[in-house]
C-alpha positions as MATLAB code, in Angstrom:
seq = 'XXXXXXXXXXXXXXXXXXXXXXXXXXXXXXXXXXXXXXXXXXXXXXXXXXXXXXXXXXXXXXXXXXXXXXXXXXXXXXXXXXXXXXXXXXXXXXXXXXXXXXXXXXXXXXXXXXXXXXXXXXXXXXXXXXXXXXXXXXXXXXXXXXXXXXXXXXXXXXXXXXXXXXXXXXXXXXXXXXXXXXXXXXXXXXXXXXXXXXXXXXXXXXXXXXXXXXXXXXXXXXXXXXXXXXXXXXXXXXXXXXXXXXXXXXXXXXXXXXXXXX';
ca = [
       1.365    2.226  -15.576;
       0.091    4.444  -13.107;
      -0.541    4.318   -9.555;
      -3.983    5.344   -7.951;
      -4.531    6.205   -4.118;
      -7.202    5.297   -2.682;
      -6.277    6.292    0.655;
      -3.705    8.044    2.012;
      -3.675    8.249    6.100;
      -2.934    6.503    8.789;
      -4.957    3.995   11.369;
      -7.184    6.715   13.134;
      -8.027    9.793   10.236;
     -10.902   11.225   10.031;
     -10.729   13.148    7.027;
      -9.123   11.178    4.492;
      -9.151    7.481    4.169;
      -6.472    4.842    5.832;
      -3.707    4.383    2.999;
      -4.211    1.954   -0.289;
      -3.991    2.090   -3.542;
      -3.784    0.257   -6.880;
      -1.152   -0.262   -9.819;
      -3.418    0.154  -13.276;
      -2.457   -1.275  -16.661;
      -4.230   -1.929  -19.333;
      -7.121   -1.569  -17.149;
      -6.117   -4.417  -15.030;
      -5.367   -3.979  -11.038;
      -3.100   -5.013   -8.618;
      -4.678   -3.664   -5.092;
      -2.312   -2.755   -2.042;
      -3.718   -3.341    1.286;
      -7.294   -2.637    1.393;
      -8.208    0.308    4.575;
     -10.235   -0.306    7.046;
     -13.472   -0.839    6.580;
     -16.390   -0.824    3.849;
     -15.678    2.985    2.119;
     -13.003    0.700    0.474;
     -15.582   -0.160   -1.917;
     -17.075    3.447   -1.999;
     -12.545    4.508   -3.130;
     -13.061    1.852   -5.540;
     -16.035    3.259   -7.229;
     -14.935    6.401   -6.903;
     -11.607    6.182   -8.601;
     -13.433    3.668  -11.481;
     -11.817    0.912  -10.767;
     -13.579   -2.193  -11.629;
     -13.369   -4.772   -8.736;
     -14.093   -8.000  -11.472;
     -10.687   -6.311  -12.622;
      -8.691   -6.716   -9.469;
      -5.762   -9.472  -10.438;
      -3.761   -9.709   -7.310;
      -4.399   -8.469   -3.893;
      -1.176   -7.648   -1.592;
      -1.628   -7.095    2.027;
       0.855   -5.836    4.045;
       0.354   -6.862    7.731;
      -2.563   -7.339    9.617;
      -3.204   -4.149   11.307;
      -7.252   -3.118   11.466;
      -6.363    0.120    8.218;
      -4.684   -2.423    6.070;
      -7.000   -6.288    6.502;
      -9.938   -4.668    7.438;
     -11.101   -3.825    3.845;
     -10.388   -7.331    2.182;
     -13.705   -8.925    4.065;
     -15.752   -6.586    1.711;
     -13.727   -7.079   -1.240;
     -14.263  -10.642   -0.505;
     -18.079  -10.520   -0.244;
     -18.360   -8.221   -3.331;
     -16.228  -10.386   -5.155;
     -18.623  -13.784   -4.190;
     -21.714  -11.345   -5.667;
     -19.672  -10.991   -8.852;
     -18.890  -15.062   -8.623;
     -22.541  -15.504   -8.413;
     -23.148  -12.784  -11.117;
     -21.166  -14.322  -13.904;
     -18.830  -10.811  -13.618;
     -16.053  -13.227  -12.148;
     -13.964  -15.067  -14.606;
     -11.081  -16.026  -12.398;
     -10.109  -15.835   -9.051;
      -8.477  -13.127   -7.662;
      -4.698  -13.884   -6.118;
      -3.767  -12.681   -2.623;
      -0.732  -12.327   -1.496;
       0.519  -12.040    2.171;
       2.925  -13.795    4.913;
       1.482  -16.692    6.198;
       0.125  -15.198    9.924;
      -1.612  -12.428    7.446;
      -3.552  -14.675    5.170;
      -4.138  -17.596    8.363;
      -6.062  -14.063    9.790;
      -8.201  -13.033    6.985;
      -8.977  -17.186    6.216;
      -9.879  -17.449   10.493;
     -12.090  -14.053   10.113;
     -13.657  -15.158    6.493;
     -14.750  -18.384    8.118;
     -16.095  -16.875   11.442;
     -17.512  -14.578    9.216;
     -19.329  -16.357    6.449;
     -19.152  -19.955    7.328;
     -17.166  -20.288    4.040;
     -13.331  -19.710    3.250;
     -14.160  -18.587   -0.588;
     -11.156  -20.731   -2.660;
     -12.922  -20.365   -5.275;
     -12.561  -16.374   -5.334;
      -9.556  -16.071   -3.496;
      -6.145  -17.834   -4.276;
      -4.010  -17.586   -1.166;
      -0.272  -16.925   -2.032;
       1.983  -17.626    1.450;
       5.131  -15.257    0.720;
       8.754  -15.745    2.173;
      11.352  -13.211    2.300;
      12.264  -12.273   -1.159;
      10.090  -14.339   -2.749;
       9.614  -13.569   -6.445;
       6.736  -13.160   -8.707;
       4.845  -12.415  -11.810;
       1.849   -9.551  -11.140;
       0.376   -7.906  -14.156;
       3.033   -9.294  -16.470;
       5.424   -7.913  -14.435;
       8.518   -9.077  -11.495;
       7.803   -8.528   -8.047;
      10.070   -9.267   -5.187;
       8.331   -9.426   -1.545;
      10.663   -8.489    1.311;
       9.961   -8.652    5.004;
      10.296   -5.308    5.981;
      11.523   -6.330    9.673;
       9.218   -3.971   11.223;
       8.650   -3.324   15.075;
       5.095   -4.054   15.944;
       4.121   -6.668   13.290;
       4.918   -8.507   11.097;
       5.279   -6.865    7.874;
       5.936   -6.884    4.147;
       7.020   -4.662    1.293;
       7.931   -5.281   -2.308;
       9.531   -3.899   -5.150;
       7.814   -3.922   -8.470;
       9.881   -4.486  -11.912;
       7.009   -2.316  -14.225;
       9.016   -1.844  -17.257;
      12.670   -3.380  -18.304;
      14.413   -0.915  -16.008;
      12.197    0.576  -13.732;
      11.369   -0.242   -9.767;
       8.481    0.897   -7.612;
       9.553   -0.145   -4.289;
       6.692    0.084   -1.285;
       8.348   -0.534    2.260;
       5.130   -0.533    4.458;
       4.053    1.910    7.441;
       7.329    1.740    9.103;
      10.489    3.877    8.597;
      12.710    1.782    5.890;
      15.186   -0.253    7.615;
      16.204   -2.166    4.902;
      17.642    0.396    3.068;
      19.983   -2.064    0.583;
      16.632   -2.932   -1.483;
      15.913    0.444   -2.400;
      18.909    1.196   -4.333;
      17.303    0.583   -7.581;
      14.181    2.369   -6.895;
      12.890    4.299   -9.388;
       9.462    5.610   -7.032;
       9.750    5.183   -3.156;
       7.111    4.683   -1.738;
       7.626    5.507    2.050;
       5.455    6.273    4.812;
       5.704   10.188    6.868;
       3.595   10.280    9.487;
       3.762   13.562   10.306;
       5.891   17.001    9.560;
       9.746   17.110   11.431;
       8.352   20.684   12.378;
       5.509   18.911   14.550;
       7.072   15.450   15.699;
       6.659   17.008   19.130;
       2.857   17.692   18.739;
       1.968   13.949   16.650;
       5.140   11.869   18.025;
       5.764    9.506   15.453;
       8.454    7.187   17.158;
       5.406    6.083   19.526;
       4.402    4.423   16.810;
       7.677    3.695   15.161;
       6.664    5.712   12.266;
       9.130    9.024   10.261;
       8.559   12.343    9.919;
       8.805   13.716    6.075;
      12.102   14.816    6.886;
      13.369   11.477    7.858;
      11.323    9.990    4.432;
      13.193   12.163    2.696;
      16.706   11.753    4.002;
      16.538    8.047    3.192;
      16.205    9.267   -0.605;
      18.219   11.673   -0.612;
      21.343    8.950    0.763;
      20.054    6.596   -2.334;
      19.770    9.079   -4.917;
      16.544    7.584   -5.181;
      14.317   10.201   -8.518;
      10.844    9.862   -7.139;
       9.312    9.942   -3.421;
       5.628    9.068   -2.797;
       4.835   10.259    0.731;
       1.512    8.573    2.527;
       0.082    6.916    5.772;
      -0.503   10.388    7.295;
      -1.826   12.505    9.447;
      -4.610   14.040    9.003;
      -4.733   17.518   10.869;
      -4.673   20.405    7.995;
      -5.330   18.149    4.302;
      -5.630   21.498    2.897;
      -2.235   22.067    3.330;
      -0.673   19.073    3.801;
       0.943   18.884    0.241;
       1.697   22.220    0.608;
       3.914   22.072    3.653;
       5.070   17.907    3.478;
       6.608   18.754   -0.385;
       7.820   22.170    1.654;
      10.086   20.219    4.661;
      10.951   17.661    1.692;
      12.369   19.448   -0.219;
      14.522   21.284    2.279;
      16.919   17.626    1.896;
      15.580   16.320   -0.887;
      15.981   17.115   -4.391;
      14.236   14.637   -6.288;
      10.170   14.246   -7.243;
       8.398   14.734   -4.466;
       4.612   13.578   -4.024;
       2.393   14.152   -1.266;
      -0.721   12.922   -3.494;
      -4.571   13.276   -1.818;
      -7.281   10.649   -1.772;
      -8.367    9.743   -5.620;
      -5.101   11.173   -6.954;
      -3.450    9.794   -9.722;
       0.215    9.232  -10.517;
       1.474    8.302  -13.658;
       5.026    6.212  -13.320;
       7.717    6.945  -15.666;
       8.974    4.846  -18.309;
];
């Protein structure tokens, strides 16, 4: 399995595109949030990733970088309906305020709430399920300014890729077992005076980093960024990161691939 980003910053970049991504295997797809706008489409194509593909949907919360995408997933995916390219529908999941947004906007929108390309999935608190062949647990992340979700993702017989959302990690019990971490750093400890993070309630890499260092957590996927110096933004995140942590640490770019380990 590996996991592609699509995006990688946060809410206002300029440069790079709001943070998603997808899970591949077997050339199947399980698609985490979906950005902002329309150039989710132009990620998709980009990174080849066949939309008629797309088996689950997961959105996170319904901040504008994260919901904003699905509208044009949604009308791309009604094309492919229409097309014969769409065998079965694709399943969303979300918390219920999440999916009673995107089924309000999809209505306003198109005069038509599209059951027969999307299957809403309402999630609880550690709710389980089946993705790709594979266990995933939802958890409510407990997050500040909205409601939010994360999961962790059971891709092999022993190994977890846990993704806590675009706030620090509060629940820090559920990433015990993580194999990959995925967890948000807004921003370089060195510069939390210039970007301020905590306005946002959002961690520096150095915080990111502490939390998996304490768990003894192998492998630490650092996104929803800022956006200031790309060039050297791997450079200098892996840099701070590795000043507390000694794991794997990624600071992957737009398009970049990760393969998980088995």
């Amino acid at each position: 399995m590996k996991c592609i980003m699509l995006g990688t910053g946060h809410a206002l970049v300029t440069r790079c595109f709001n943070t998603c991504f997808v899970l591949e295997e077997n050339n199947s797809y399980f698609l985490v949030d979906t950005g902002g706008g329309n150039q989710i489409l132009s990620q998709l194509e980009k990174a080849n990733v066949d939309i008629s593909r797309i088996e689950a949907i997961f959105i996170s919360h319904k901040h504008t970088d994260h919901i904003l995408g699905i509208f044009w997933l949604i009308r791309t995916l009604n094309m492919y309906k229409k097309m014969g390219r769409l065998k079965n529908p694709v399943t969303l999941y979300s918390h219920f305020e999440c999916i009673e947004c995107i089924q309000n906007i999809t209505k306003e929108l198109f005069n038509h709430t599209f059951e027969d390309i999307i299957q809403y999935e309402v999630i609880q608190d550690l709710d389980k399920r089946v993705v790709l062949n594979h266990s995933i647990q939802f958890f409510d992340t407990y997050a500040k300014k909205e409601k939010q979700f994360g999961f962790q993702y059971q891709y092999d017989d022993i190994h977890i890729f846990s993704f806590c959302g675009d706030e620090p990690c509060i629940r820090e019990e559920l990433m015990e077992k993580a194999t990959y971490l995925m967890h948000e750093a807004f921003c370089l400890h060195a510069q939390k005076d210039i970007f301020h993070p905590e306005r946002a309630h959002h961690s520096t890499v150095l915080q990111a980093c502490q939390i998996a260092q304490k768990y003894h957590i192998p492998n630490v996927i650092l996104f929803h960024t800022e956006d200031y110096d790309l060039t050297h933004r791997k450079e200098n995140y892996i840099k701070e990161g590795q000043s507390i942590y000694t794991g794997n640490l990624f600071v992957p770019n737009d398009l970049e691939e990760i393969e998980l380990c088995k």
